[in-house]
Amino acid sequence: MSRVRGFTARQTFTALAIVLVVVLVALLVYLYFFLRDGGIPQPKPTSSPGVESVWELYGPGEGDLPRFDGPMGVVVSEDGRVYVTDSGNNRICVFDTQGRFQSTFGSFGIAKPSQGATVTYEPGSLNYPVGLDLDDDGNVYVASFYNDSIEVFDAEGTPLRRFPDPATVVGRGGSGYGGTGIAVTDVAVHGDRVYATDAYQVVIFTREGEFVDQWGKPGRGEGDLDHPNGIAVSRDGETIYVSDTNHGRVTAFTTAGDVLWQVGTIPEGMDDRTAGDLQLPRGLAVDSDGSLLVTDAFSFEIIRISAEGEVLNRYGVRGVEPGQWNFANDVSVFRSFALVADKGNGRVQMVRLGR
Amino acid sequence: MAVSLLSSSVVARACTTTGRRTHLIVSMQRGLIVAVLCVAVLSIAVPAHAYDEVGGTGGPCVGCHGGSVNSPSGPHGGYTATSKKCATCHSAHKAPAGGIVLLPAATVLATCQTCHDGTSGQGVYGVIKARTGVDPADPAESGAAHRMLDREVDPITAIPGGDSAGGGARTAAFSGTAGGLTCSDCHSPHGSNVVAAFTGDRARSTTDTAGLDSPSNFYSTRLLRQRPTSTDAAYASVTEYGSDWCAACHAGRLSWHELYNHPVEAATTYTGPGSAFTYESVARLTGAGASTTTLGSLGRNNFGYVMPDPRTAEQSGHEPICQQCHEDARDVGDVTLRTVDATEVFKITDVDGLPSDPVVNSDNPRFQVFPHESENDAFLIETDNDLCLNCHKQPAG
């Protein structure tokens, strides 16, 4: 009984040891991936081209407003805090990367009332928040569209400041109501610089909100802009990518506003039968390999463009299932994952995109 | 979704526990099990709802319908231009031979709202709330709206004053979700069969070299259909914007119905001299404080909202059009006091954030949005007596 038939005790032990080692190695490998991904569950395959899905969130799931109302912006911090602009509800919702609700901050307040109405703005008020970004200290910069300014919070949601002053002309002028402030749709922060999109231009501030520069103008020429709705900065801070939304293109600029390249062509009108690389590009994000992810609301795809301006891949189809989008508006990158503000489906998704 | 969240939170709890290693492994196993369960459940679970049409590339439609959408492109030149964009609203599948089908109704609203939430074109719905805090589309709050609800339950299908016979409401079948009202009921996305251009109050966002304040920037069709959906049977189609256009849906609001008794001018019912007033041709004051009138557009200033008493030659035999009472809220002045003048508070000529830099134009204003929403009840330009006094003297005593 002490011997398994045909094997010595030693052989049995060796076999067991090998099995154990294999199990241990497997566990270590699993542990490695588990920790690397911050405990994010294994992505599930979907029928959506190039997209594996991790989770979908339709809102905080608690409180007076448990559901999102057209979420338009998403950004994740290095330490895994997911910030979502819940545009219709005028607030920012915070989750962890496992999709667990943490908190909300910001509330509705009017900085530029129409005649007869009153200013209800107080620090931290939002009015149709759209795009957002983080600085190196984890502070949150929110494009507060109808208040014509950027609202800044610390990582916990305490209001810090706002700029530009919505009642003052910015630089040579902006598109805020009455010509003051900027009709800001998206922001990108890099080092001490904050880049913001206004209706026909990019406006640059310091993190403290001092006006630095502005470039871009309406028109159909190279580098001209028409309602840009997305902006991102390359890792080295040297390239500014802008979604030239109504022109159906993405343009890469130097920090001084000189054009490096552009992808997509301006539609020529109803008779234009060309397919076009991009339909309605909106939110942008730079991936860890330096490539650019573009949220295309009308082609219902996330599109990957290389840092040199070559279309590399397209992900997803229109739909309501995991990994599909419906008028998605923004994208953000966390490690090997992407977060997508899936506006039309009223949700935020964490997915993994192929290369 | 609930299931996958559960699994992720089980896994996640491991990371936040202090006695890391053992907990981690235990929870990882639990996580694995739950994950397996979750995949199993998800794969059996029927998807809540899915589009029956996902559009494909839409390539074929251009081939067949290329010619039929060769209409003036207008400010939308771009967004319906490419094959893929056709598929945003149309599908090539399940189409009757040579026909085109629209995707689920919600598509049109979502497409328009992607830009007309203000971020890529003029803001339409929601802009009043952004400036006043009051949401006119909320029945509990003041103001008026042609609501676009985009929902299966209780869609907007009743037209107040839509019944041409009795003047009461009429039930209509619109093109939005569950037959509710949507953008394409009044606008033609393709700009086909639209009314004649007219001079609106608001300038269009433009890069026109003529400049923002140039009259041409106020002059357009607004892509208004000649036959709004659910047009009253009495109307062939309406080629000019004005009372007849509104009455296509609100036929019961034409003059002298039992339920409503202010006379209204409309070509359909007009019997007086000359032709009936339209939006582009009403008798308007010739200047500030004047008591003479000339035929011209109602748009761009307040001169057309006042009818001097006694009435002028151009006005005699005429009655006001809908838009002389229903338009963006404003402060017109008083006919008896003749206080109408160019400097009067008039929110709309507070032009469009005139460019402070010649190259940086603006697409404002973003909160005067008749007939989508209004700060005033029933879309009235002024409230109470203020309205009546634009054209009638205060009764003596």
PDB file of C-alpha atoms in Angstrom, chain B residues 200-304:
ATOM      1  CA  GLY B 200     -34.769  84.933 -38.683  1.00  0.00           C
ATOM      2  CA  ASP B 201     -33.943  86.706 -35.475  1.00  0.00           C
ATOM      3  CA  ARG B 202     -30.796  84.766 -34.911  1.00  0.00           C
ATOM      4  CA  ALA B 203     -27.695  84.802 -37.037  1.00  0.00           C
ATOM      5  CA  ARG B 204     -26.234  81.533 -38.143  1.00  0.00           C
ATOM      6  CA  SER B 205     -22.825  80.572 -37.033  1.00  0.00           C
ATOM      7  CA  THR B 206     -20.794  81.270 -40.074  1.00  0.00           C
ATOM      8  CA  THR B 207     -17.407  82.016 -41.378  1.00  0.00           C
ATOM      9  CA  ASP B 208     -18.965  84.051 -44.150  1.00  0.00           C
ATOM     10  CA  THR B 209     -16.611  86.848 -45.124  1.00  0.00           C
ATOM     11  CA  ALA B 210     -19.594  89.203 -45.136  1.00  0.00           C
ATOM     12  CA  GLY B 211     -19.396  89.055 -41.354  1.00  0.00           C
ATOM     13  CA  LEU B 212     -21.755  87.925 -38.685  1.00  0.00           C
ATOM     14  CA  ASP B 213     -23.955  90.965 -38.780  1.00  0.00           C
ATOM     15  CA  SER B 214     -24.556  90.680 -42.508  1.00  0.00           C
ATOM     16  CA  PRO B 215     -28.239  90.182 -43.417  1.00  0.00           C
ATOM     17  CA  SER B 216     -27.442  87.059 -45.398  1.00  0.00           C
ATOM     18  CA  ASN B 217     -26.503  85.325 -42.197  1.00  0.00           C
ATOM     19  CA  PHE B 218     -30.029  85.724 -40.902  1.00  0.00           C
ATOM     20  CA  TYR B 219     -31.634  84.549 -44.091  1.00  0.00           C
ATOM     21  CA  SER B 220     -32.263  80.817 -44.503  1.00  0.00           C
ATOM     22  CA  THR B 221     -34.854  78.068 -44.741  1.00  0.00           C
ATOM     23  CA  ARG B 222     -33.971  76.677 -41.311  1.00  0.00           C
ATOM     24  CA  LEU B 223     -34.465  73.399 -43.124  1.00  0.00           C
ATOM     25  CA  LEU B 224     -38.185  73.642 -42.360  1.00  0.00           C
ATOM     26  CA  ARG B 225     -40.246  71.104 -44.215  1.00  0.00           C
ATOM     27  CA  GLN B 226     -43.059  72.252 -46.458  1.00  0.00           C
ATOM     28  CA  ARG B 227     -45.180  69.536 -44.935  1.00  0.00           C
ATOM     29  CA  PRO B 228     -44.437  68.969 -41.286  1.00  0.00           C
ATOM     30  CA  THR B 229     -45.328  65.423 -40.260  1.00  0.00           C
ATOM     31  CA  SER B 230     -48.986  65.085 -39.445  1.00  0.00           C
ATOM     32  CA  THR B 231     -49.950  68.078 -41.532  1.00  0.00           C
ATOM     33  CA  ASP B 232     -53.668  68.738 -41.405  1.00  0.00           C
ATOM     34  CA  ALA B 233     -55.541  67.222 -44.352  1.00  0.00           C
ATOM     35  CA  ALA B 234     -56.581  70.706 -45.508  1.00  0.00           C
ATOM     36  CA  TYR B 235     -52.967  71.611 -46.388  1.00  0.00           C
ATOM     37  CA  ALA B 236     -51.237  70.623 -49.594  1.00  0.00           C
ATOM     38  CA  SER B 237     -47.921  71.983 -48.431  1.00  0.00           C
ATOM     39  CA  VAL B 238     -46.691  75.282 -47.113  1.00  0.00           C
ATOM     40  CA  THR B 239     -44.044  77.068 -49.112  1.00  0.00           C
ATOM     41  CA  GLU B 240     -43.598  80.100 -46.883  1.00  0.00           C
ATOM     42  CA  TYR B 241     -42.929  80.202 -43.172  1.00  0.00           C
ATOM     43  CA  GLY B 242     -45.665  81.909 -41.144  1.00  0.00           C
ATOM     44  CA  SER B 243     -49.105  81.107 -39.724  1.00  0.00           C
ATOM     45  CA  ASP B 244     -49.865  78.483 -42.312  1.00  0.00           C
ATOM     46  CA  TRP B 245     -46.749  76.580 -41.404  1.00  0.00           C
ATOM     47  CA  CYS B 246     -47.735  76.374 -37.715  1.00  0.00           C
ATOM     48  CA  ALA B 247     -51.334  75.706 -38.638  1.00  0.00           C
ATOM     49  CA  ALA B 248     -50.261  72.645 -40.612  1.00  0.00           C
ATOM     50  CA  CYS B 249     -50.199  71.005 -37.200  1.00  0.00           C
ATOM     51  CA  HIS B 250     -52.273  73.491 -35.190  1.00  0.00           C
ATOM     52  CA  ALA B 251     -55.170  73.993 -37.604  1.00  0.00           C
ATOM     53  CA  GLY B 252     -57.545  74.491 -34.701  1.00  0.00           C
ATOM     54  CA  ARG B 253     -55.799  77.724 -33.765  1.00  0.00           C
ATOM     55  CA  LEU B 254     -56.891  79.571 -36.868  1.00  0.00           C
ATOM     56  CA  SER B 255     -59.387  82.352 -36.278  1.00  0.00           C
ATOM     57  CA  TRP B 256     -62.622  82.147 -34.497  1.00  0.00           C
ATOM     58  CA  HIS B 257     -62.805  78.655 -33.247  1.00  0.00           C
ATOM     59  CA  GLU B 258     -64.976  78.021 -30.245  1.00  0.00           C
ATOM     60  CA  LEU B 259     -62.011  77.252 -28.078  1.00  0.00           C
ATOM     61  CA  TYR B 260     -59.858  80.118 -29.172  1.00  0.00           C
ATOM     62  CA  ASN B 261     -61.035  83.497 -30.199  1.00  0.00           C
ATOM     63  CA  HIS B 262     -58.275  85.782 -31.324  1.00  0.00           C
ATOM     64  CA  PRO B 263     -58.372  86.349 -35.072  1.00  0.00           C
ATOM     65  CA  VAL B 264     -55.294  84.977 -36.870  1.00  0.00           C
ATOM     66  CA  GLU B 265     -54.034  85.757 -40.329  1.00  0.00           C
ATOM     67  CA  ALA B 266     -53.273  82.816 -42.605  1.00  0.00           C
ATOM     68  CA  ALA B 267     -53.354  82.316 -46.358  1.00  0.00           C
ATOM     69  CA  THR B 268     -55.700  79.387 -45.877  1.00  0.00           C
ATOM     70  CA  THR B 269     -58.381  81.572 -44.355  1.00  0.00           C
ATOM     71  CA  TYR B 270     -57.511  85.051 -45.616  1.00  0.00           C
ATOM     72  CA  THR B 271     -60.110  86.882 -47.698  1.00  0.00           C
ATOM     73  CA  GLY B 272     -58.935  90.506 -47.406  1.00  0.00           C
ATOM     74  CA  PRO B 273     -57.099  92.759 -49.877  1.00  0.00           C
ATOM     75  CA  GLY B 274     -53.658  91.832 -51.220  1.00  0.00           C
ATOM     76  CA  SER B 275     -52.023  88.705 -49.866  1.00  0.00           C
ATOM     77  CA  ALA B 276     -51.955  87.316 -46.385  1.00  0.00           C
ATOM     78  CA  PHE B 277     -49.074  88.134 -44.037  1.00  0.00           C
ATOM     79  CA  THR B 278     -46.260  85.647 -43.835  1.00  0.00           C
ATOM     80  CA  TYR B 279     -43.247  85.781 -41.580  1.00  0.00           C
ATOM     81  CA  GLU B 280     -41.257  87.489 -44.322  1.00  0.00           C
ATOM     82  CA  SER B 281     -44.015  89.954 -45.110  1.00  0.00           C
ATOM     83  CA  VAL B 282     -45.872  91.671 -42.281  1.00  0.00           C
ATOM     84  CA  ALA B 283     -46.698  95.333 -41.857  1.00  0.00           C
ATOM     85  CA  ARG B 284     -43.939  96.628 -39.612  1.00  0.00           C
ATOM     86  CA  LEU B 285     -43.215 100.049 -38.210  1.00  0.00           C
ATOM     87  CA  THR B 286     -40.953 102.152 -40.370  1.00  0.00           C
ATOM     88  CA  GLY B 287     -38.852 103.181 -37.414  1.00  0.00           C
ATOM     89  CA  ALA B 288     -38.613 103.797 -33.723  1.00  0.00           C
ATOM     90  CA  GLY B 289     -41.765 105.440 -32.425  1.00  0.00           C
ATOM     91  CA  ALA B 290     -43.245 105.650 -35.935  1.00  0.00           C
ATOM     92  CA  SER B 291     -46.931 105.261 -36.665  1.00  0.00           C
ATOM     93  CA  THR B 292     -46.435 104.298 -40.295  1.00  0.00           C
ATOM     94  CA  THR B 293     -45.721 100.810 -41.538  1.00  0.00           C
ATOM     95  CA  THR B 294     -44.154  99.045 -44.479  1.00  0.00           C
ATOM     96  CA  LEU B 295     -44.216  95.420 -45.588  1.00  0.00           C
ATOM     97  CA  GLY B 296     -41.156  93.546 -44.398  1.00  0.00           C
ATOM     98  CA  SER B 297     -39.813  90.696 -42.332  1.00  0.00           C
ATOM     99  CA  LEU B 298     -40.752  90.071 -38.725  1.00  0.00           C
ATOM    100  CA  GLY B 299     -37.164  89.072 -38.015  1.00  0.00           C
ATOM    101  CA  ARG B 300     -34.228  90.964 -36.483  1.00  0.00           C
ATOM    102  CA  ASN B 301     -36.019  93.725 -34.595  1.00  0.00           C
ATOM    103  CA  ASN B 302     -39.248  94.491 -32.811  1.00  0.00           C
ATOM    104  CA  PHE B 303     -40.881  96.739 -35.390  1.00  0.00           C
ATOM    105  CA  GLY B 304     -43.186  94.007 -36.649  1.00  0.00           C
TER     106      GLY B 304
END
